[in-house]
PDB file of C-alpha atoms in Angstrom:
ATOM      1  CA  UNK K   1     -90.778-137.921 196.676  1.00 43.00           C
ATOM      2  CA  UNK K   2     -90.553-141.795 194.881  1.00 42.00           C
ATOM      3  CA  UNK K   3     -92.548-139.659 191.746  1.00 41.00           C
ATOM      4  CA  UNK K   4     -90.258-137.915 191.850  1.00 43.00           C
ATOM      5  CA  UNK K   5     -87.054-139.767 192.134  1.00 46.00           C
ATOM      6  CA  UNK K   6     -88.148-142.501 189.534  1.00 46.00           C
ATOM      7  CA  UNK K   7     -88.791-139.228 187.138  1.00 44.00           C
ATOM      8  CA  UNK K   8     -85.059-138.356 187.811  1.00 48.00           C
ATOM      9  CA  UNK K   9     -83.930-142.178 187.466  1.00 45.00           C
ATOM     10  CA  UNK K  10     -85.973-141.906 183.905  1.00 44.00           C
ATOM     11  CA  UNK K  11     -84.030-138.661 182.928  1.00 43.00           C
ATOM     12  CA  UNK K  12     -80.551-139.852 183.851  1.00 43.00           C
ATOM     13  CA  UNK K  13     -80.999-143.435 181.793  1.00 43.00           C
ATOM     14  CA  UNK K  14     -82.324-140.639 178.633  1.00 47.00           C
ATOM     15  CA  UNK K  15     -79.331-138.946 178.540  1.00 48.00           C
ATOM     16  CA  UNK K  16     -76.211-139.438 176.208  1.00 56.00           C
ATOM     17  CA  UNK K  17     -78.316-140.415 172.966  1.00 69.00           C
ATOM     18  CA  UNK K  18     -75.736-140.484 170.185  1.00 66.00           C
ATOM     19  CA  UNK K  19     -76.732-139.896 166.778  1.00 65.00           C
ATOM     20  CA  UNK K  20     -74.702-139.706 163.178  1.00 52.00           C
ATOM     21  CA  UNK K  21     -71.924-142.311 163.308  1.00 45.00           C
ATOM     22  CA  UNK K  22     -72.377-144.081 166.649  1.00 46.00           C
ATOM     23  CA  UNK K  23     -73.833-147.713 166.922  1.00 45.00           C
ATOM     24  CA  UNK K  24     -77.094-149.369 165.838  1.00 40.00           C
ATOM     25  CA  UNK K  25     -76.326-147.920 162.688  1.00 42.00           C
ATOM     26  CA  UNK K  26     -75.826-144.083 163.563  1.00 56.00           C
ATOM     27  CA  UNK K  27     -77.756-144.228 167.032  1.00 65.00           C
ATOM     28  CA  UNK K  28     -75.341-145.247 170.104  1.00 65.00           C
ATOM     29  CA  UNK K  29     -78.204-145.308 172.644  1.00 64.00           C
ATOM     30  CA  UNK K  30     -76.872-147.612 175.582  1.00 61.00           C
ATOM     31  CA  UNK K  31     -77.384-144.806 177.830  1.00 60.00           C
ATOM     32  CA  UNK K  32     -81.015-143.737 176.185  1.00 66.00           C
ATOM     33  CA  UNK K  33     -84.355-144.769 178.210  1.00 64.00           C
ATOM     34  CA  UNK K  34     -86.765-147.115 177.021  1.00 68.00           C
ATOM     35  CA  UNK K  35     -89.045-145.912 173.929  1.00 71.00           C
ATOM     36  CA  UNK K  36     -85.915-144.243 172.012  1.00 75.00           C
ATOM     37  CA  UNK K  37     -84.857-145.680 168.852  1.00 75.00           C
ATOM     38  CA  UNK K  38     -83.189-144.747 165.799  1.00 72.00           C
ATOM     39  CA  UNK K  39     -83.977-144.017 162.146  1.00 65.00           C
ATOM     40  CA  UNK K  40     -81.405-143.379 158.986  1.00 56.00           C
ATOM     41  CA  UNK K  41     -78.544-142.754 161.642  1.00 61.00           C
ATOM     42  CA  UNK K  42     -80.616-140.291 164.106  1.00 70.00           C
ATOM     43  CA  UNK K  43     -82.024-140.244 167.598  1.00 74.00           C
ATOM     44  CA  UNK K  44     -85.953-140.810 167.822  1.00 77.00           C
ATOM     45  CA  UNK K  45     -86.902-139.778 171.491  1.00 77.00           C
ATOM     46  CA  UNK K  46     -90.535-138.866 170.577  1.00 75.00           C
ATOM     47  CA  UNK K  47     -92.593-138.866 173.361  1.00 74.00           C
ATOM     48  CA  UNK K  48     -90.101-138.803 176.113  1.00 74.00           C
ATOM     49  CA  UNK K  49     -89.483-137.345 179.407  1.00 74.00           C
ATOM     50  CA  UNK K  50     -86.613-134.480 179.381  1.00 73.00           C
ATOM     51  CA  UNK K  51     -84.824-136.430 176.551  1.00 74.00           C
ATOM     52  CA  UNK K  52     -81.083-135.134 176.186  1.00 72.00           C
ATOM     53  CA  UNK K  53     -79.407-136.269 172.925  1.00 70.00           C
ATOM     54  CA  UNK K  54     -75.212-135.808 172.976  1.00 63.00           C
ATOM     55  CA  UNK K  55     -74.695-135.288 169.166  1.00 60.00           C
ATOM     56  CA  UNK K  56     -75.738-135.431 165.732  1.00 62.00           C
ATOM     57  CA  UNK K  57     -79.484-135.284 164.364  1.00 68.00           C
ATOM     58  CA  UNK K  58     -82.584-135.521 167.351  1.00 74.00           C
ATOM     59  CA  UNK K  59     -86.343-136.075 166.780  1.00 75.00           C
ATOM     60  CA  UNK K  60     -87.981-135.029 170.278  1.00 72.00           C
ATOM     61  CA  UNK K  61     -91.434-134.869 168.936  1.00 70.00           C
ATOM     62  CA  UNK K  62     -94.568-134.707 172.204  1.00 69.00           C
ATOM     63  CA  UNK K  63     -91.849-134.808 174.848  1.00 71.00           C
ATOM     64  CA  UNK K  64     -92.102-132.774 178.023  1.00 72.00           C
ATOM     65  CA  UNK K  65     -88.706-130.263 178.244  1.00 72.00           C
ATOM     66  CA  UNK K  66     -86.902-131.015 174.279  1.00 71.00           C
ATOM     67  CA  UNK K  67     -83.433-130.967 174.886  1.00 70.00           C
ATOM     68  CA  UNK K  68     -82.446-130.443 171.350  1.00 68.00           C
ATOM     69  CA  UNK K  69     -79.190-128.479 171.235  1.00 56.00           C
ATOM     70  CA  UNK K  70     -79.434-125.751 168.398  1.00 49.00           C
ATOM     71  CA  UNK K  71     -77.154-128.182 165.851  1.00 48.00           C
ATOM     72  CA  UNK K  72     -79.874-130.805 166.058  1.00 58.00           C
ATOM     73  CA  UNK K  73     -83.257-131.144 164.717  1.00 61.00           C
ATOM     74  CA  UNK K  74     -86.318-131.041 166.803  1.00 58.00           C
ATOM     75  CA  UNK K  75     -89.476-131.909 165.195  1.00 55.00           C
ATOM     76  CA  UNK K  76     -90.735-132.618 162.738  1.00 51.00           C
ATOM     77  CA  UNK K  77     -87.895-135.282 161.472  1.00 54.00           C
ATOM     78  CA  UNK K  78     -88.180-134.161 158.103  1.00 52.00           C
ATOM     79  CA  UNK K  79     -85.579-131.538 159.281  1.00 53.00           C
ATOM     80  CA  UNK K  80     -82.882-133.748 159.504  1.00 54.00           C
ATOM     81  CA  UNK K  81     -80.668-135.485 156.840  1.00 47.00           C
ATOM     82  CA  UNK K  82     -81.914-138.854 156.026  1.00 44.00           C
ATOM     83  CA  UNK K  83     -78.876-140.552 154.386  1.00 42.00           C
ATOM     84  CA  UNK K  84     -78.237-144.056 155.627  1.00 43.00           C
ATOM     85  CA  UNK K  85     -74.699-144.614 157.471  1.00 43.00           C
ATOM     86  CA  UNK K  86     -72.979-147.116 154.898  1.00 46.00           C
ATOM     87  CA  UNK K  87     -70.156-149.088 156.203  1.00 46.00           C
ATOM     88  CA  UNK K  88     -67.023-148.676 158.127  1.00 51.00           C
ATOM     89  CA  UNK K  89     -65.840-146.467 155.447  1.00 58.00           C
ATOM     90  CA  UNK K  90     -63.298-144.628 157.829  1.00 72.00           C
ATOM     91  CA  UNK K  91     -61.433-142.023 155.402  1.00 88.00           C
ATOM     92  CA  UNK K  92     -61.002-138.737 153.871  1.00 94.00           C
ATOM     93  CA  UNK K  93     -63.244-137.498 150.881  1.00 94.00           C
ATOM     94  CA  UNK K  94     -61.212-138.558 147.417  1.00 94.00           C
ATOM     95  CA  UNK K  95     -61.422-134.970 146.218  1.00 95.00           C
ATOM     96  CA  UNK K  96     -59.245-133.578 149.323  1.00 96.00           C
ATOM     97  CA  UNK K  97     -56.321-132.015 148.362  1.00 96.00           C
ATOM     98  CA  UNK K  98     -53.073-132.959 150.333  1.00 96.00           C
ATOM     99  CA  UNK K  99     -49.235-131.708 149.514  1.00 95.00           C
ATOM    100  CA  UNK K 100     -47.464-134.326 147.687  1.00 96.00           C
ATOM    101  CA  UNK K 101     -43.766-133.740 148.565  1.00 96.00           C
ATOM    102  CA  UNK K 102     -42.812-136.085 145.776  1.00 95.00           C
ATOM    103  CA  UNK K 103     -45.064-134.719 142.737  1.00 95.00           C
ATOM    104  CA  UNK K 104     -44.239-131.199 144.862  1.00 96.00           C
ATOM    105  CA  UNK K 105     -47.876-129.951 144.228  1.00 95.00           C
ATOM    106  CA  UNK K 106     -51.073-130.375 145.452  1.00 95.00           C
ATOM    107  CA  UNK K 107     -53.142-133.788 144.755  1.00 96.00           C
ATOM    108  CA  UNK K 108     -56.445-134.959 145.466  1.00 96.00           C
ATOM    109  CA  UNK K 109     -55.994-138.033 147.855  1.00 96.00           C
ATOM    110  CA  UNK K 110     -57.564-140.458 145.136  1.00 95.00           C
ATOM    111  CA  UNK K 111     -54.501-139.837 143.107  1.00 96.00           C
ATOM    112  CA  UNK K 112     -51.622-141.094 145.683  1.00 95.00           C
ATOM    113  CA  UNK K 113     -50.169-144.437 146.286  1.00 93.00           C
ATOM    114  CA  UNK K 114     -48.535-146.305 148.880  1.00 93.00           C
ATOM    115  CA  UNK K 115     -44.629-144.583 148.891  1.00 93.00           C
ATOM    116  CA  UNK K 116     -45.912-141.114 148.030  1.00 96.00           C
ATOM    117  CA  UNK K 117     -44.828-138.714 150.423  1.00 97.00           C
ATOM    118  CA  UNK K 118     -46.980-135.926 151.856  1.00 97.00           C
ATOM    119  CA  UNK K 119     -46.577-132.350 153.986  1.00 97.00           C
ATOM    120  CA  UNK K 120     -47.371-133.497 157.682  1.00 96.00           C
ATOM    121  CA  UNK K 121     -47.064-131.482 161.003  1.00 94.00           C
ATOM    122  CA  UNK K 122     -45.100-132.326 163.562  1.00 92.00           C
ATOM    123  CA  UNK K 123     -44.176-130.413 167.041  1.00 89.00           C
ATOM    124  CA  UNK K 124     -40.889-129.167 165.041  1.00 90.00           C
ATOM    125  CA  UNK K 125     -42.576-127.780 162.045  1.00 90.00           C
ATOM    126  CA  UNK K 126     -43.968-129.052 158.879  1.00 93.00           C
ATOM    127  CA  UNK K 127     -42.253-132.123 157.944  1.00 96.00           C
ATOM    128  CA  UNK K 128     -42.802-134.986 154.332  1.00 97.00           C
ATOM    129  CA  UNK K 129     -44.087-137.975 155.537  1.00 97.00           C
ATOM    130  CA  UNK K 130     -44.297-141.433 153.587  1.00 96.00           C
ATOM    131  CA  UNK K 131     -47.796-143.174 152.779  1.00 95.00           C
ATOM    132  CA  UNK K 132     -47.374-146.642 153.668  1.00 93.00           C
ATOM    133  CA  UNK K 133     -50.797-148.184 153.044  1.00 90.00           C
ATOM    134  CA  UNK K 134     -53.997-146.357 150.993  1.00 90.00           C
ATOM    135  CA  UNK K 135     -57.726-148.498 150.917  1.00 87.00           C
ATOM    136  CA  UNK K 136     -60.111-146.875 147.915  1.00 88.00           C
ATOM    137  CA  UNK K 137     -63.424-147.368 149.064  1.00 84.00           C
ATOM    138  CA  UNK K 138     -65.782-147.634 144.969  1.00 80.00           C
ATOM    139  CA  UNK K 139     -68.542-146.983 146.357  1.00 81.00           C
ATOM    140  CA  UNK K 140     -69.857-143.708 147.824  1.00 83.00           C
ATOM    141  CA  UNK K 141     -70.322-143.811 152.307  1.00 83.00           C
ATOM    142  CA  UNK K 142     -71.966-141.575 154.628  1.00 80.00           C
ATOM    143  CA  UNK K 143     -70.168-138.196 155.433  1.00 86.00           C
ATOM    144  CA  UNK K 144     -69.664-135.125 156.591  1.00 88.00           C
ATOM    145  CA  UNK K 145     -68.985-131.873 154.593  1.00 91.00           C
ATOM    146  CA  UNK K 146     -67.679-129.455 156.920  1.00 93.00           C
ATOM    147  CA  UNK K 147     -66.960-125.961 156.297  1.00 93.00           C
ATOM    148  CA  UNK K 148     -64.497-123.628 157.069  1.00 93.00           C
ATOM    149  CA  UNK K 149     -63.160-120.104 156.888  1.00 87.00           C
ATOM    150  CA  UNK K 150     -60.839-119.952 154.394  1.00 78.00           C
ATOM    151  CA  UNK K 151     -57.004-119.498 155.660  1.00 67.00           C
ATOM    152  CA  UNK K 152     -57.110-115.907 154.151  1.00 61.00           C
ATOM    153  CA  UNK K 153     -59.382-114.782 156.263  1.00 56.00           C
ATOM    154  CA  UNK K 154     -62.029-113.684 153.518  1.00 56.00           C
ATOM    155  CA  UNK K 155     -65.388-113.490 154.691  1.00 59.00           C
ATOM    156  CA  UNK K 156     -66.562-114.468 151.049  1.00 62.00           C
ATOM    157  CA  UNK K 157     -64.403-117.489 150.655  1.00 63.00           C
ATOM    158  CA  UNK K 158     -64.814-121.096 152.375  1.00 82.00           C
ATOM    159  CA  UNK K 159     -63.116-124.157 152.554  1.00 86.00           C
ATOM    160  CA  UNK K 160     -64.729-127.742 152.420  1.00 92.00           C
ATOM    161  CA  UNK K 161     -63.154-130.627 153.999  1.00 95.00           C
ATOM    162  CA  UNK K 162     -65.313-133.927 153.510  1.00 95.00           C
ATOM    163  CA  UNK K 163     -64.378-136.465 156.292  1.00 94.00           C
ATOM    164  CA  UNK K 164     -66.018-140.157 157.336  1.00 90.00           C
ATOM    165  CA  UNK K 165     -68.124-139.687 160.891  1.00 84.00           C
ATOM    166  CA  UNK K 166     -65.201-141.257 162.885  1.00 85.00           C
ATOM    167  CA  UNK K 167     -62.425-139.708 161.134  1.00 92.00           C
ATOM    168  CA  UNK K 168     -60.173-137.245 163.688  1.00 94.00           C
ATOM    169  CA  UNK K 169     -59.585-133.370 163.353  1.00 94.00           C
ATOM    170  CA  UNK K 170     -58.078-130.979 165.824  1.00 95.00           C
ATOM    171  CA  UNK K 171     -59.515-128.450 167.450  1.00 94.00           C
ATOM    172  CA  UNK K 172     -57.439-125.883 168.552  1.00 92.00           C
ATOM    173  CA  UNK K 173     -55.439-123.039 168.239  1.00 89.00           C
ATOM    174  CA  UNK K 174     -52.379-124.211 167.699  1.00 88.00           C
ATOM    175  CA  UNK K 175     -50.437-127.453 166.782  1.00 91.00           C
ATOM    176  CA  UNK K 176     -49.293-127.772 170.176  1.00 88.00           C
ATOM    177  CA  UNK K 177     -52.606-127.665 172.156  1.00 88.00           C
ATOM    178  CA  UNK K 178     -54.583-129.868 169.335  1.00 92.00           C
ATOM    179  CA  UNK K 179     -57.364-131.670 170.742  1.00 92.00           C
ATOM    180  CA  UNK K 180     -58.462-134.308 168.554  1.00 92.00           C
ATOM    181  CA  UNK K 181     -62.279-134.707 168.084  1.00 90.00           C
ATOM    182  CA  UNK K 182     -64.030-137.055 165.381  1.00 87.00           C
ATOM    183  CA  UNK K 183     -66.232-135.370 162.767  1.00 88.00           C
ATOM    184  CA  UNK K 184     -69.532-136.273 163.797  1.00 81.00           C
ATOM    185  CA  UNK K 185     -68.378-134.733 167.425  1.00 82.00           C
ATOM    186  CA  UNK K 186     -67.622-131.297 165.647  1.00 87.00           C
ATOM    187  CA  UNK K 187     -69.144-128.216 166.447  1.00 85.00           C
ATOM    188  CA  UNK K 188     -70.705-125.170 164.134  1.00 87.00           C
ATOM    189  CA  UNK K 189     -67.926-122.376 165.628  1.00 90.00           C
ATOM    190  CA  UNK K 190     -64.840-124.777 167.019  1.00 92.00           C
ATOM    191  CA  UNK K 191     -61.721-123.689 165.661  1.00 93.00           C
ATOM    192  CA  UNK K 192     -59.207-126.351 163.851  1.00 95.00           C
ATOM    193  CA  UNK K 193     -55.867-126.371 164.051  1.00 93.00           C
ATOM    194  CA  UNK K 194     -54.010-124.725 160.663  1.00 91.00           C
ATOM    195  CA  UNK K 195     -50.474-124.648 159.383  1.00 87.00           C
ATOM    196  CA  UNK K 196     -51.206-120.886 159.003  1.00 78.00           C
ATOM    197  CA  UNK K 197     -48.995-120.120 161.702  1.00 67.00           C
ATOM    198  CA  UNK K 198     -49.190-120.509 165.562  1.00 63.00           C
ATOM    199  CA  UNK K 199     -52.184-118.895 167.138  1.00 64.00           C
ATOM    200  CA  UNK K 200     -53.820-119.271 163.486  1.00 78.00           C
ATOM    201  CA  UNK K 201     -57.006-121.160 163.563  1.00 88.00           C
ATOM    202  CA  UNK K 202     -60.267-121.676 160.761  1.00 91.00           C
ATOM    203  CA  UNK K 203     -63.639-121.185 161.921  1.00 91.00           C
ATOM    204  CA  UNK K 204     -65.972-124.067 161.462  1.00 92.00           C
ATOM    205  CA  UNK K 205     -69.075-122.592 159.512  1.00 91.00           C
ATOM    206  CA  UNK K 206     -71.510-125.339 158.728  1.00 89.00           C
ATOM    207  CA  UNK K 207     -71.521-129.213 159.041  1.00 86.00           C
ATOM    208  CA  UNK K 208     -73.596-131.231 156.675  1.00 83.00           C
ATOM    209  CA  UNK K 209     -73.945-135.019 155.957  1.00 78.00           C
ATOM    210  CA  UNK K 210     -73.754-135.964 152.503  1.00 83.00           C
ATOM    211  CA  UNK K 211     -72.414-138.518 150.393  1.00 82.00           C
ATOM    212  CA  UNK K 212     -69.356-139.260 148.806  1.00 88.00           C
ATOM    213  CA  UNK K 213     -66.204-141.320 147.663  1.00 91.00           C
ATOM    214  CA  UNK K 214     -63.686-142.084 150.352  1.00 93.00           C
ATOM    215  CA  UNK K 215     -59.665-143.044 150.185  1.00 93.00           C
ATOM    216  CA  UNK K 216     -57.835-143.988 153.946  1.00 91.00           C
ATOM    217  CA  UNK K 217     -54.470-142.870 153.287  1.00 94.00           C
ATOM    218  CA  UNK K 218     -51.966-144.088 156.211  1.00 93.00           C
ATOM    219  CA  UNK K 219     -48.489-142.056 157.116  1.00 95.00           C
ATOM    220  CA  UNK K 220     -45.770-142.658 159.136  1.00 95.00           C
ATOM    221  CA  UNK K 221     -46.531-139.393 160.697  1.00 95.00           C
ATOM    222  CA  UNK K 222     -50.273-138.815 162.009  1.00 93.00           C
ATOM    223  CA  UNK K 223     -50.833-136.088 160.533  1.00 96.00           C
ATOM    224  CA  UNK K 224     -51.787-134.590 157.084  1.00 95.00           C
ATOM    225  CA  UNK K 225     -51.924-131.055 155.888  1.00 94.00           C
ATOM    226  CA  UNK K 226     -54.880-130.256 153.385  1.00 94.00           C
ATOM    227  CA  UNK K 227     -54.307-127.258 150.974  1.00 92.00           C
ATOM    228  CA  UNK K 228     -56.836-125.449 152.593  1.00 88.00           C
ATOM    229  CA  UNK K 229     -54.581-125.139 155.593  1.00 89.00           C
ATOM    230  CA  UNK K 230     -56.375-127.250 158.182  1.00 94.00           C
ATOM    231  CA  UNK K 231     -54.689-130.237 159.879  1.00 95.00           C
ATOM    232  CA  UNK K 232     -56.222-133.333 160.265  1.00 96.00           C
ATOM    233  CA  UNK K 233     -54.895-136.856 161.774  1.00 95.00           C
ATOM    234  CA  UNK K 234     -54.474-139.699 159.343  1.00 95.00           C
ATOM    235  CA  UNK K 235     -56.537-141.412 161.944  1.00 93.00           C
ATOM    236  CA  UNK K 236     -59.764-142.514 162.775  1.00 88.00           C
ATOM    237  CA  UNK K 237     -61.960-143.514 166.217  1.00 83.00           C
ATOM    238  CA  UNK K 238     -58.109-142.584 168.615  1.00 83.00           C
ATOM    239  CA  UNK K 239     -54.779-141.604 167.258  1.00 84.00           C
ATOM    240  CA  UNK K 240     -52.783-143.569 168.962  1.00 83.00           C
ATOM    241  CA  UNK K 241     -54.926-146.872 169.008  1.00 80.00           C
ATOM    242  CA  UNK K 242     -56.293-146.583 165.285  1.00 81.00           C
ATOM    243  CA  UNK K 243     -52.092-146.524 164.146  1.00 81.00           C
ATOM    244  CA  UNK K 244     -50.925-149.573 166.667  1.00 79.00           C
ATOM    245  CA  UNK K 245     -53.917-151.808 164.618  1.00 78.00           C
ATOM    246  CA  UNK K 246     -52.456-151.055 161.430  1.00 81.00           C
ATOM    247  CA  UNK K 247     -48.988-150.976 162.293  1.00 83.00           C
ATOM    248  CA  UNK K 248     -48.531-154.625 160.121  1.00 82.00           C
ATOM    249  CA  UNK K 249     -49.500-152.744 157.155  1.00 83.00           C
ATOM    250  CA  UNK K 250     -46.422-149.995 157.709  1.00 87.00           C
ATOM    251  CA  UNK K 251     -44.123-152.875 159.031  1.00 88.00           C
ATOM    252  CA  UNK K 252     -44.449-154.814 155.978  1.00 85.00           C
ATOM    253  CA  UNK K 253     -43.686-152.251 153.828  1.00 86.00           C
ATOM    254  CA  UNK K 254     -40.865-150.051 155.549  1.00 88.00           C
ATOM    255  CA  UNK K 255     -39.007-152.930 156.133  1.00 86.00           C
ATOM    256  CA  UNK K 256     -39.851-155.599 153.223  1.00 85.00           C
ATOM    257  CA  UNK K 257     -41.280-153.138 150.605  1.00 86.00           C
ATOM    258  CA  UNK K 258     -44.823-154.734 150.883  1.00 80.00           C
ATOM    259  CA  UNK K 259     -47.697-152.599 149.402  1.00 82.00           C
ATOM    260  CA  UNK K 260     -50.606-153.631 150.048  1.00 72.00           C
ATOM    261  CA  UNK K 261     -53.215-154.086 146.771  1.00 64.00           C
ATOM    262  CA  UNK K 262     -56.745-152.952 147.814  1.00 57.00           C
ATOM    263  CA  UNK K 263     -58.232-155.602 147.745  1.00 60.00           C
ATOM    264  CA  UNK K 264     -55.316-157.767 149.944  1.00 63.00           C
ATOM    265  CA  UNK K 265     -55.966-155.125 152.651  1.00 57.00           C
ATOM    266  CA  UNK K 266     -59.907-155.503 152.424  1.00 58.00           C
ATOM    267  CA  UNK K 267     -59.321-159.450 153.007  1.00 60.00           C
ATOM    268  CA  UNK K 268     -56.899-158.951 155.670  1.00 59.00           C
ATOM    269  CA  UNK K 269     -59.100-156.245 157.646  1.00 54.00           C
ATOM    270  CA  UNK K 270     -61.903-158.670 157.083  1.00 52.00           C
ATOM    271  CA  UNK K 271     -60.448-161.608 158.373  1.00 51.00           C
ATOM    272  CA  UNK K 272     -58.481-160.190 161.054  1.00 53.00           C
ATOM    273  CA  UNK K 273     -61.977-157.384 162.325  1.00 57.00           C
ATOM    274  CA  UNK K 274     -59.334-154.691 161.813  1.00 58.00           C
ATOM    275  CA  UNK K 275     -62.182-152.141 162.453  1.00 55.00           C
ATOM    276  CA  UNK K 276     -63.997-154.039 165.250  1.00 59.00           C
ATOM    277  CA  UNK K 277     -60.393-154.221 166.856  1.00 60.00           C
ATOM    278  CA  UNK K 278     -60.150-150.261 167.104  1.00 58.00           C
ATOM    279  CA  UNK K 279     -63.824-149.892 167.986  1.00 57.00           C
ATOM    280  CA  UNK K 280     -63.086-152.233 170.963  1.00 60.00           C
ATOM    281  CA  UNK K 281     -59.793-150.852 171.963  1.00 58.00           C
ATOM    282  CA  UNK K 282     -61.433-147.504 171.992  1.00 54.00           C
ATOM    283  CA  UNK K 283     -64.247-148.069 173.942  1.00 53.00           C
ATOM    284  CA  UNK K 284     -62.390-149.759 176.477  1.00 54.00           C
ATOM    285  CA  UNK K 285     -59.953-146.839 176.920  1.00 50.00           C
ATOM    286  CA  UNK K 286     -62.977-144.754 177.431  1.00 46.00           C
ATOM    287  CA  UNK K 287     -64.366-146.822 180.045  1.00 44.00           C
ATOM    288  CA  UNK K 288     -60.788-146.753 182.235  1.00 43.00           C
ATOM    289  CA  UNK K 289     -60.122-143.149 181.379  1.00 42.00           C
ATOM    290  CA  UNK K 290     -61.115-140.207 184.709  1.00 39.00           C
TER     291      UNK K 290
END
């Protein structure tokens, strides 16, 4: 009976391994039992006793009962992407398209500029909101191209949406019952929220990490509509939290007409741990929440 409850002990502290976007560059493995590691952002559990791994990319190589889940790679490791997780690069691929109310066409998020004004959804309906701070990351970050069915419904045609591992969708299928879930916490099959109409939803078909330019583009409203149809938040890590830490950046320019050059913002995030702020604030939420 102690064989076997130390066996149990062992499996309960192996559970939870986080892989693609978490901590310890890609790995969050505070719950993960002694022997795990991680490599280029996944979960090495080689070796291990019923390993369980919560997300992104698993090696579970000689273990007694794999746990893999069919999204993530059991051996060899060769199987799974081996980019490295660059940065707190927390943002929307550049090449996204997004409505810009005041151009009144669609854009690719690289091209807009603090005061622009972009299609947003809102409880009420669709709805122009104002960009009040935009961060152009020059060099390329870790990931994810995800993609969807396209909003016509054509088996032939998809949609790509390129998002940072922390940045927020919602799943969903409508605007009203969103539930918003970071990228790297999106599943092959969950249905995002579209401005297709109520009770209109896109298919997620694959999920792959990549490479690739980022922009963080800030509204007044949370939301942004992409042309393929599919909402997303302007947010990363929490909606709510991520927008109270930046909430200097819209005061000074709603009310003094402050925008923020690039590389002003970088120094300010810098100085002030903008991102280590919202990683905190997060985590403790998560810690008081039932």
């Amino acid at each position: 009976a102690e064989v076997k409850s130390s066996r149990d002990a062992q499996r309960l502290l192996q559970t939870n391994c986080v892989c693609g976007g978490g901590l310890d560059y890609g790995c969050d493995q505070r719950l993960c039992g002694k022997g795990a590691s991680c490599q280029a952002g996944h979960c090495i559990q080689d070796g291990l006793d019923s390993p369980s791994c919560d997300g992104g990319d698993c090696s579970q190589a000689n273990t007694t009962d794999a746990t893999c889940e069919p999204n993530n790679c059991c051996p060899p490791l060769s199987n799974c992407d081996t980019y490295p997780l660059n940065g707190e690069d927390d943002c929307i691929g550049a090449n996204l398209h997004l409505f810009s109310c005041t151009r009144d066409k669609y854009v690719p998020a690289w091209d807009l500029s603090i005061g622009d004004s972009v299609r947003s959804m809102t409880s009420d309906g669709p709805v122009c909101t104002e960009i009040y701070y935009v961060f152009k990351h020059e060099a390329k970050s870790t990931a994810y191209t995800i993609k969807v069915e396209s909003s016509s419904r054509n088996d032939d045609v998809f949609e790509e949406i390129v998002l940072s591992p922390n940045h927020l969708l919602y799943v969903g299928n409508n605007f009203s019952e969103r539930r918003a879930v970071s990228s790297k916490r999106l599943q092959i099959g969950d249905e995002l929220v579209s401005s297709n109409g109520d009770g209109f939803s896109q298919k997620v078909i694959s999920i792959d990490l990549t490479q690739s330019n980022l922009v963080n583009i800030l509204t007044f409203e949370p939301t942004i509509q992409l042309e393929s149809g599919v909402i997303i938040s302007a947010h990363s890590f929490h909606d709510i939290i991520y927008s109270y830490v930046f909430w200097p950046f819209a005061l000074a320019y709603k009310y003094f007409g402050i925008k923020m050059t690039t590389s002003s913002a970088q120094t300010i995030i810098e100085k002030l741990q903008l991102h280590t702020i919202a990683k905190m604030a997060v985590s403790m939420l998560s810690t008081i929440s039932p």
